[in-house]
PDB file of C-alpha atoms and ligand atoms in Angstrom:
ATOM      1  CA  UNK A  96       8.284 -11.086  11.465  1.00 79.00           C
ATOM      2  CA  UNK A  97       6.136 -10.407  14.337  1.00 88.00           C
ATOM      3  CA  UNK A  98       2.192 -11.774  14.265  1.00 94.00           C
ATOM      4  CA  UNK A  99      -0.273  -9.093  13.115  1.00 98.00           C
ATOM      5  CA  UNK A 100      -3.684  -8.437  12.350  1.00 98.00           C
ATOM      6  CA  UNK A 101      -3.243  -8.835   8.931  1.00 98.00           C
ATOM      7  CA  UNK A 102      -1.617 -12.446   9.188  1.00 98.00           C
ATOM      8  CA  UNK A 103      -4.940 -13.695  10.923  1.00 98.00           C
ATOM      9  CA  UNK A 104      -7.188 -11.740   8.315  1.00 98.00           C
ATOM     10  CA  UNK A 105      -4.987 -13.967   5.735  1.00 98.00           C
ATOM     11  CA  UNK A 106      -5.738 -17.160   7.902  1.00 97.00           C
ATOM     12  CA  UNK A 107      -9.231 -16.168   7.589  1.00 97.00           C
ATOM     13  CA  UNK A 108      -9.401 -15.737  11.595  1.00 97.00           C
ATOM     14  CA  UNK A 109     -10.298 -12.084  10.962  1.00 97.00           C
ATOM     15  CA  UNK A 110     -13.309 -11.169   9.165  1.00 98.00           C
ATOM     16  CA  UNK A 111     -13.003  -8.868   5.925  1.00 98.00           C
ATOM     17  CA  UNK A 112     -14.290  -7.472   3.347  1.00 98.00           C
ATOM     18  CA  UNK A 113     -12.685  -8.866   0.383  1.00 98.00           C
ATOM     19  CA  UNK A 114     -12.229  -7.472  -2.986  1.00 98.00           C
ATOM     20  CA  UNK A 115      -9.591  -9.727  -4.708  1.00 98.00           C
ATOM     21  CA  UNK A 116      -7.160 -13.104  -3.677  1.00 98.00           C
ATOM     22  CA  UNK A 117      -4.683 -15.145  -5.971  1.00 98.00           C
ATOM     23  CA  UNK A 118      -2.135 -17.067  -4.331  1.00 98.00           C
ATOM     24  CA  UNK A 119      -0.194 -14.048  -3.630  1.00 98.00           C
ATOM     25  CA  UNK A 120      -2.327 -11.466  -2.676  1.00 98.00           C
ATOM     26  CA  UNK A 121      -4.717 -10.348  -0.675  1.00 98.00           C
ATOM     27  CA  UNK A 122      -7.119  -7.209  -0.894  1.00 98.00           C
ATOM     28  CA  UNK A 123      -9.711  -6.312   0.918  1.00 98.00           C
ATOM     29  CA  UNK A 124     -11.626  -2.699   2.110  1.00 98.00           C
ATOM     30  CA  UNK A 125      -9.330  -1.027   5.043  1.00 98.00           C
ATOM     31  CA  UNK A 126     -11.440  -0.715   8.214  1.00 98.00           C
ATOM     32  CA  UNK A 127     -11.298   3.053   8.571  1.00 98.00           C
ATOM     33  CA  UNK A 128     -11.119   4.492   4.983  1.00 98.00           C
ATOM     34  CA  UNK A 129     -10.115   7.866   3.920  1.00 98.00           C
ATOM     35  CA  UNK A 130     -12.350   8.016   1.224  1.00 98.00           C
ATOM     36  CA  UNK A 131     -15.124   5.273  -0.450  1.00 98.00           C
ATOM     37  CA  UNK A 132     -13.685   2.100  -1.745  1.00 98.00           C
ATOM     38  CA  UNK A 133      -9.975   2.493   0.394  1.00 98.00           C
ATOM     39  CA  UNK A 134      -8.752  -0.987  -0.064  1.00 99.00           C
ATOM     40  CA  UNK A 135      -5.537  -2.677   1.150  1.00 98.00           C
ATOM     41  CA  UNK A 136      -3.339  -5.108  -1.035  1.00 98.00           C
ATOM     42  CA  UNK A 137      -1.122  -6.716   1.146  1.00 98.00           C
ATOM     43  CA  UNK A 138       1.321 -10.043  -0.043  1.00 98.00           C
ATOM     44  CA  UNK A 139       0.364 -13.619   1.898  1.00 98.00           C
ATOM     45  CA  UNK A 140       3.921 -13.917   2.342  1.00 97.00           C
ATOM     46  CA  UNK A 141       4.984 -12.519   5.738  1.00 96.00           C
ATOM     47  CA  UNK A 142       6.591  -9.156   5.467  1.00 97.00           C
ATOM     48  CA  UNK A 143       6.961  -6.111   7.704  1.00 98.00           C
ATOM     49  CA  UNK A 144       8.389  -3.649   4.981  1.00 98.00           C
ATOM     50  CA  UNK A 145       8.347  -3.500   1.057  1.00 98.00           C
ATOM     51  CA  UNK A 146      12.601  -4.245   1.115  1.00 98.00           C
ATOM     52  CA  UNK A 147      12.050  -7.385   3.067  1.00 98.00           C
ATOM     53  CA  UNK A 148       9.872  -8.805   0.153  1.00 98.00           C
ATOM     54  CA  UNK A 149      10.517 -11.870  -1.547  1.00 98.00           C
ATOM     55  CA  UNK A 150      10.844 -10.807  -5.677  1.00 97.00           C
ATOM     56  CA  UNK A 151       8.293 -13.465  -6.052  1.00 97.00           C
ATOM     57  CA  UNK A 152       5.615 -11.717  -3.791  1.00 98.00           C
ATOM     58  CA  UNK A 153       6.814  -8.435  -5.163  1.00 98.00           C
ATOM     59  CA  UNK A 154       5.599  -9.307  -8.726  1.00 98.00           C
ATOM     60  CA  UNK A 155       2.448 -10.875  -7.887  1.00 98.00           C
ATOM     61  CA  UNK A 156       1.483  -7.576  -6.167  1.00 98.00           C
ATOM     62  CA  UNK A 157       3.045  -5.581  -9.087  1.00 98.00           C
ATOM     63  CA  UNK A 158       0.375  -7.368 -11.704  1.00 98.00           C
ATOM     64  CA  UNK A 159      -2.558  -7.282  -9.056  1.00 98.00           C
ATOM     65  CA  UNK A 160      -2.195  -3.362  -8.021  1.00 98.00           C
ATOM     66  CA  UNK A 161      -2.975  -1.785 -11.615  1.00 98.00           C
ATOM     67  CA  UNK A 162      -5.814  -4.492 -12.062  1.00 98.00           C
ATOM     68  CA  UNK A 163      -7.075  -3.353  -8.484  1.00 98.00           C
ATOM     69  CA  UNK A 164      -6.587   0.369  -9.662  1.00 98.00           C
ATOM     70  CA  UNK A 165      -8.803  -0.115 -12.295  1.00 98.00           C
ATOM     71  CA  UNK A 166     -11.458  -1.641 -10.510  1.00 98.00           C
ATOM     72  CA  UNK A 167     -11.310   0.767  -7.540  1.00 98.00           C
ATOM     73  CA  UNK A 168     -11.783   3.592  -9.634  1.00 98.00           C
ATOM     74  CA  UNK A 169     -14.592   1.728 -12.034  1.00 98.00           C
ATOM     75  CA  UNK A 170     -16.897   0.735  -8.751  1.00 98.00           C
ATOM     76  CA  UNK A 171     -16.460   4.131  -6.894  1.00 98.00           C
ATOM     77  CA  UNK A 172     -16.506   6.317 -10.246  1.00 98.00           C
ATOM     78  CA  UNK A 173     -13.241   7.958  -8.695  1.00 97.00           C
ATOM     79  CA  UNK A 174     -11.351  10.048 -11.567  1.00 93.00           C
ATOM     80  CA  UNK A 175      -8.199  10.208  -8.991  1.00 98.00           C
ATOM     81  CA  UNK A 176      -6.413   8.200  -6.344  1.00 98.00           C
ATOM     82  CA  UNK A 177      -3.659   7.774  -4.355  1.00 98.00           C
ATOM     83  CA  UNK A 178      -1.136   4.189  -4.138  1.00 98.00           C
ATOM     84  CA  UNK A 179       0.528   4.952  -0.420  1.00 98.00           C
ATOM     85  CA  UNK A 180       2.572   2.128   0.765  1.00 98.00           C
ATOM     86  CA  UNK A 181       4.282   3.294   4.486  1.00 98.00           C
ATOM     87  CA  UNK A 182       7.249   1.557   6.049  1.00 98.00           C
ATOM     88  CA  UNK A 183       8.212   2.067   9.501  1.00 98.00           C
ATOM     89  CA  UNK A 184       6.868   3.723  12.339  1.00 98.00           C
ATOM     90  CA  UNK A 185       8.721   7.072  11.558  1.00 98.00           C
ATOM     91  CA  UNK A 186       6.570   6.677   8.162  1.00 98.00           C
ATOM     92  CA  UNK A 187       2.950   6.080   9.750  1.00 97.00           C
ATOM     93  CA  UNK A 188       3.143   2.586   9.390  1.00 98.00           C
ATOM     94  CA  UNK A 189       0.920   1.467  12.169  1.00 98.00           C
ATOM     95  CA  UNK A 190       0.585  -2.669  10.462  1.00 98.00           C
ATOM     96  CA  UNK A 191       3.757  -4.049  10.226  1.00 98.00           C
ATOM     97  CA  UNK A 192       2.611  -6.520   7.517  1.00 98.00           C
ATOM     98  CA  UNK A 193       3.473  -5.023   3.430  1.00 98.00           C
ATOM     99  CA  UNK A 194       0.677  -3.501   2.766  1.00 98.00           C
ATOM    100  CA  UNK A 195      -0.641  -0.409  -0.188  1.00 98.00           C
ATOM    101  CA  UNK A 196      -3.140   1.633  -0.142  1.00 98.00           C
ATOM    102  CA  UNK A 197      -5.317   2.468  -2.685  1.00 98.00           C
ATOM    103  CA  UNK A 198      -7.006   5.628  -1.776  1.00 98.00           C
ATOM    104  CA  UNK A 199     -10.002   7.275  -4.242  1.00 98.00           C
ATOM    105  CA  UNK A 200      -9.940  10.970  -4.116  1.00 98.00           C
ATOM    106  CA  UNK A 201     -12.994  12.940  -4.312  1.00 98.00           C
ATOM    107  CA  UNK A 202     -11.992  16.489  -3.319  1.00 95.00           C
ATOM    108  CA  UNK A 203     -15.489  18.180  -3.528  1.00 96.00           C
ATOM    109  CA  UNK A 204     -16.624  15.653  -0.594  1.00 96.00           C
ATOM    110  CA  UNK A 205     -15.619  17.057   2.720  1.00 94.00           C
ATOM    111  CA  UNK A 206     -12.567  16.228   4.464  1.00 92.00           C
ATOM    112  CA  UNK A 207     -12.978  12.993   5.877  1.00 92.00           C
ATOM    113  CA  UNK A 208     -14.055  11.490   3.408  1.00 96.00           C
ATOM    114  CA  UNK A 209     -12.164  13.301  -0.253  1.00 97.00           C
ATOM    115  CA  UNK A 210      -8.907  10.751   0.079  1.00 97.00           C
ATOM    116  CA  UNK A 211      -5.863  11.367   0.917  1.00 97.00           C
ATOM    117  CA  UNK A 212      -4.456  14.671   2.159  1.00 95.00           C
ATOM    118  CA  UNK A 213      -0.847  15.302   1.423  1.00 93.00           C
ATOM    119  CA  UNK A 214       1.542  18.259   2.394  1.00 94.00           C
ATOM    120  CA  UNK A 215       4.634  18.317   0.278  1.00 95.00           C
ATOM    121  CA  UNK A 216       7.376  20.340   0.898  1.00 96.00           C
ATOM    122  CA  UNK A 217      10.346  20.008  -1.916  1.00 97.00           C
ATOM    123  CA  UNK A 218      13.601  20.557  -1.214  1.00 97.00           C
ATOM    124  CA  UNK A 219      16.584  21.421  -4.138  1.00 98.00           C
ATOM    125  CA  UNK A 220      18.794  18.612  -5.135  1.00 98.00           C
ATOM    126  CA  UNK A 221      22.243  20.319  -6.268  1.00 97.00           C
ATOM    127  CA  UNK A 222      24.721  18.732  -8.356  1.00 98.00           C
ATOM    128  CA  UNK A 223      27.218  17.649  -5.636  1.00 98.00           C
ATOM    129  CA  UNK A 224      24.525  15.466  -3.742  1.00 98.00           C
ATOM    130  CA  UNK A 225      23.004  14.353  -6.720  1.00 98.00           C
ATOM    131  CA  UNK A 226      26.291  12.323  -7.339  1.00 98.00           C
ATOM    132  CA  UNK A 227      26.972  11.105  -3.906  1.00 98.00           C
ATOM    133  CA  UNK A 228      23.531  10.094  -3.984  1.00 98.00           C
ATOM    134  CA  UNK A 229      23.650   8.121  -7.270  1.00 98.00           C
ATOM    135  CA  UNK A 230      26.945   6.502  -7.012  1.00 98.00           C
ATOM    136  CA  UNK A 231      25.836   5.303  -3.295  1.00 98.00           C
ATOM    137  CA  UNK A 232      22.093   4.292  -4.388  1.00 98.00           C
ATOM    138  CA  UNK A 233      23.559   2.315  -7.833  1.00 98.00           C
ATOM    139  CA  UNK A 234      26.303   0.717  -6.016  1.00 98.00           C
ATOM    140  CA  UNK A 235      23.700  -0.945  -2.788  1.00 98.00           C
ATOM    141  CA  UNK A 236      21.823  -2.186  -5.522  1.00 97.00           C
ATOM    142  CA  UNK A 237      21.824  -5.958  -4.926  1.00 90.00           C
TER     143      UNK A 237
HETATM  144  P1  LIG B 410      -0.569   1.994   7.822  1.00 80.51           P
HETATM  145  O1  LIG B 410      -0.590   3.264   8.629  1.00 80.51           O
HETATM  146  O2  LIG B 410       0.138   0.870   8.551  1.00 80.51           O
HETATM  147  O3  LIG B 410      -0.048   2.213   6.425  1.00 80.51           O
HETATM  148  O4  LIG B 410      -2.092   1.601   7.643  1.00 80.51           O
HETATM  149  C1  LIG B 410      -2.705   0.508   8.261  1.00 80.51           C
HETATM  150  C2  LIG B 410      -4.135   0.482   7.796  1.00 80.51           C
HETATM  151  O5  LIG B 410      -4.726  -0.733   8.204  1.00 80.51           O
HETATM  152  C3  LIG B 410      -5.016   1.611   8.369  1.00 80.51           C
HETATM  153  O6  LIG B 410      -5.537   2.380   7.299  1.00 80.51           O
HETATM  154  C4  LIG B 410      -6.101   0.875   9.150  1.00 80.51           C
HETATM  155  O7  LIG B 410      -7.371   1.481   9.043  1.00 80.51           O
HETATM  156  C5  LIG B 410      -6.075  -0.506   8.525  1.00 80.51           C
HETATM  157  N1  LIG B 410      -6.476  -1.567   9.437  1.00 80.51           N
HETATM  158  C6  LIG B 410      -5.965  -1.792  10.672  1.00 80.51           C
HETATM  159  N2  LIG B 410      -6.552  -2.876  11.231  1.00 80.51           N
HETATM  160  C7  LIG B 410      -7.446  -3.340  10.297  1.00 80.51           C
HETATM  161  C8  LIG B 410      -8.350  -4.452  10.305  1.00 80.51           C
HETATM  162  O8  LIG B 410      -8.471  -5.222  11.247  1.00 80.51           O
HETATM  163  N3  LIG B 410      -9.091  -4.625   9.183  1.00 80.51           N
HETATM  164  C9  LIG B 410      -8.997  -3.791   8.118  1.00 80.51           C
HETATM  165  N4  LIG B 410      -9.766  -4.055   7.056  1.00 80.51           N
HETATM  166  N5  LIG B 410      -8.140  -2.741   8.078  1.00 80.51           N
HETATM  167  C10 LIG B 410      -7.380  -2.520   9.169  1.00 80.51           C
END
């Protein structure tokens, strides 16, 4: 994987604000939050994307995130949030280090500053992809 900001943040070369560490994982505040108290958790093991994760690294992060939840939402008095976790440039990854975000929402602040805005537009899954999709998803499992 290819050096990025977020390795030298880990190596302590980069200054930031940090919220949480255990052997595994790294969180700190992201540098140009959506909303008050947008933090990063990111793994110490080198990753670009979530799929190249070790299932080591991938645990640790699954037992840190909820804890990290919690205390996002205690210290900002947040009733909402959002967990956003991009991969790819096509996705809006911009750091190509694992990383989630955990976004407060506050949506009677203004924009800029209420979280994260999101603009969903659902499709219909029919019966006949619904299969192909299930067999081919079930069967890449590894
Ligand atoms: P992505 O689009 O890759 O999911 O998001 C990358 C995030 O990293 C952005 O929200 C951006 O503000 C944050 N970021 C980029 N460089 C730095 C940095 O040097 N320090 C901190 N704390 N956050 C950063």
């Amino acid at each position: 994987m290819a050096e990025t900001i977020f390795s030298k943040i880990i190596r302590g070369e980069i200054h930031c604000h940090r919220v949480y560490e255990d052997a595994h994982v790294l969180a700190f505040l992201d540098i140009g939050p959506l909303s008050a108290g947008h933090t990063l958790v990111i793994p110490k093991e080198p990753a670009a994307t979530l799929d190249a994760l070790s299932d080591d690294s991938a645990a640790a992060l699954g037992r840190a995130l909820p804890r990290l939840c919690r205390a996002v939402m205690k210290a900002t008095g947040a009733t909402a949030y959002n967990v956003l976790q991009n991969n790819g440039a096509d996705a809006h990854q911009a750091v190509f280090h694992v990383h989630f975000h955990i976004i407060p929402k506050f949506p009677s602040r203004p924009s800029g500053s209420s979280g994260l805005g999101i603009t969903w537009n659902p499709g219909k899954l029919d019966a006949e992809t619904a299969k192909s999709l299930t067999s081919a998803i079930s069967q890449s499992m590894t």
